[in-house]
């Protein structure tokens, strides 16, 4: 069996629930196609989250890496096309607020995802689950983690498929903060389908 590292995030900012937490935990130890899923939850911390992802990659030596993040307000599954070398946005859970600083001073401006984005979107639509490719992962922790994973693969000559998928809010979160939302069952199904395309 091959290993797939699947990461989610803890709750952050004004969002008391992060559906990526429960998805990573629910799929941990599952078998999907040829992959054994290793589910992990990252902190929301500009100084630590990327390092945590690298530590997990070095520990598990996965054959693929998919990181998940909450895109509050989006109404569909959005695999991200590119990560940019920039930290910006609101404060993280430790109170740190970067102001456009580079993630890696020596790094390129951006990295393209190495996940099969078009195939993922096509499969999700076949299953009547709204999806589209997103051209911006923002500059918050989702982008930071995506950039870390792709930069590590490039620096170490790895051909590991790696990238990031944003998901909508769960109904449980939308009860707390009104916004577009999906059932947890459909969110879980969508992530499984994305993994199946690898």
XYZ file of C-alpha atoms in Angstrom:
198
model
C 0.000 0.000 0.000
C 1.070 3.546 -0.707
C 0.633 6.268 1.907
C -1.264 9.536 1.441
C -0.800 12.344 3.941
C -4.081 14.212 4.421
C -3.997 17.312 6.593
C -6.687 19.558 8.005
C -6.548 22.594 10.275
C -7.768 23.399 13.750
C -10.507 26.065 14.197
C -9.338 29.642 13.659
C -10.362 33.291 13.768
C -14.129 33.597 14.193
C -14.801 30.008 13.078
C -15.420 27.752 16.116
C -15.646 24.657 13.907
C -13.277 23.679 11.116
C -14.723 20.801 9.069
C -11.260 19.864 7.814
C -10.409 18.737 11.356
C -13.084 16.048 11.436
C -12.409 14.973 7.837
C -8.700 14.380 8.491
C -9.567 12.489 11.677
C -12.359 10.461 10.032
C -10.193 9.311 7.126
C -7.111 8.527 9.203
C -6.361 4.827 8.728
C -8.846 4.419 5.858
C -7.876 2.638 2.616
C -8.857 4.461 -0.589
C -7.780 2.822 -3.838
C -4.071 2.067 -3.379
C -3.585 4.558 -0.564
C -3.456 4.188 3.188
C -4.648 7.539 4.541
C -2.637 9.261 7.263
C -4.835 12.039 8.651
C -3.234 14.837 10.653
C -4.438 18.218 11.963
C -2.188 21.288 11.720
C -2.186 24.348 13.930
C -3.084 27.768 12.502
C 0.288 29.370 13.118
C 2.430 31.119 10.509
C 5.608 30.138 12.350
C 4.737 26.472 12.853
C 2.144 25.089 10.402
C 4.475 24.736 7.434
C 7.157 23.187 9.634
C 4.584 20.726 10.957
C 3.720 19.653 7.412
C 7.406 19.115 6.577
C 7.912 17.095 9.773
C 4.951 14.898 8.823
C 6.303 14.400 5.308
C 9.710 13.418 6.667
C 8.163 11.080 9.246
C 5.673 9.293 6.990
C 7.408 9.634 3.591
C 4.014 9.756 1.824
C 3.456 8.964 -1.833
C 0.981 11.860 -2.098
C 0.074 14.909 -0.022
C -3.315 16.625 0.079
C -3.937 19.474 2.500
C -7.450 20.704 3.226
C -8.625 24.117 4.329
C -11.885 25.888 5.069
C -12.929 28.520 2.540
C -15.775 30.154 4.426
C -18.249 31.636 1.958
C -17.370 29.418 -0.990
C -20.124 27.094 -2.145
C -18.103 24.434 -3.942
C -15.003 22.258 -3.639
C -12.042 24.219 -4.980
C -8.694 22.535 -5.642
C -6.065 25.266 -5.686
C -3.920 25.833 -8.777
C -1.041 27.823 -7.272
C 0.652 28.757 -4.004
C 2.463 32.105 -3.779
C 5.573 32.979 -1.774
C 3.782 35.388 0.528
C 2.431 35.436 4.077
C -0.326 37.966 4.645
C -3.789 38.318 6.082
C -5.415 38.375 9.500
C -3.806 37.186 12.719
C -3.151 33.505 13.279
C -4.116 31.629 16.427
C -0.953 32.852 18.156
C -1.702 36.519 17.442
C 0.932 36.859 14.690
C -0.012 38.963 11.661
C 2.489 38.997 8.775
C 2.537 41.863 6.308
C 3.415 40.444 2.916
C 6.615 38.705 3.969
C 8.137 35.911 1.881
C 7.627 32.353 3.077
C 11.127 31.459 1.832
C 13.429 34.324 0.861
C 15.179 32.161 -1.726
C 11.967 30.587 -3.016
C 10.280 31.240 -6.362
C 7.256 33.511 -6.605
C 4.912 30.540 -6.847
C 4.442 26.805 -7.286
C 1.735 25.078 -9.265
C -0.134 22.195 -7.654
C 0.951 18.745 -8.824
C -2.471 17.219 -8.135
C -4.708 16.224 -11.093
C -6.963 19.267 -10.659
C -9.047 18.947 -13.830
C -9.669 15.270 -13.224
C -10.711 15.971 -9.624
C -13.196 18.637 -10.683
C -14.597 16.427 -13.456
C -15.093 13.477 -11.091
C -16.771 15.636 -8.470
C -19.153 17.081 -11.042
C -19.955 13.573 -12.292
C -21.071 12.816 -8.752
C -23.224 15.986 -8.735
C -20.918 17.754 -6.284
C -20.157 21.388 -7.244
C -16.464 21.959 -7.901
C -14.108 24.236 -9.801
C -10.406 25.050 -9.886
C -9.439 28.078 -7.807
C -6.611 30.354 -8.911
C -5.949 31.799 -5.469
C -5.311 30.078 -2.168
C -5.018 33.534 -0.608
C -1.971 34.380 1.499
C -3.086 32.955 4.831
C -2.162 29.568 6.346
C -3.704 27.497 3.543
C -1.391 29.089 1.006
C 1.519 28.865 3.451
C 1.118 25.112 3.935
C 0.604 24.466 0.218
C 3.771 26.417 -0.582
C 5.773 24.556 2.072
C 4.768 21.161 0.675
C 5.532 22.024 -2.936
C 8.790 23.783 -2.032
C 9.954 20.755 -0.049
C 9.169 18.430 -2.961
C 11.053 20.672 -5.391
C 14.081 21.034 -3.112
C 14.311 17.270 -2.615
C 13.566 16.201 -6.175
C 10.344 14.424 -5.205
C 7.627 13.653 -7.745
C 5.055 13.231 -4.999
C 1.652 14.614 -6.060
C 1.070 17.513 -3.698
C -1.432 20.306 -3.349
C -4.324 21.926 -1.552
C -8.108 21.702 -1.641
C -10.436 24.278 -0.116
C -13.826 23.076 1.083
C -17.002 24.961 2.050
C -18.314 25.263 5.583
C -20.198 22.381 7.161
C -23.820 22.809 8.229
C -22.635 22.726 11.854
C -20.447 25.766 11.236
C -23.189 27.546 9.293
C -25.493 27.196 12.297
C -22.934 29.199 14.289
C -22.128 31.659 11.483
C -24.566 31.822 8.551
C -22.848 31.094 5.223
C -23.052 28.632 2.313
C -22.585 25.114 3.668
C -22.516 21.405 2.871
C -23.414 18.359 4.935
C -20.453 16.649 6.552
C -21.384 13.513 4.600
C -21.022 15.318 1.278
C -17.783 17.004 2.347
C -16.336 13.627 3.305
C -17.565 12.071 0.053
C -15.977 14.881 -1.965
C -12.571 14.425 -0.325
C -12.719 10.677 -0.924
C -13.506 11.275 -4.605
C -10.593 13.695 -4.900
C -8.265 11.070 -3.443
C -9.638 8.428 -5.808
C -8.485 10.471 -8.812
C -4.805 10.085 -7.884
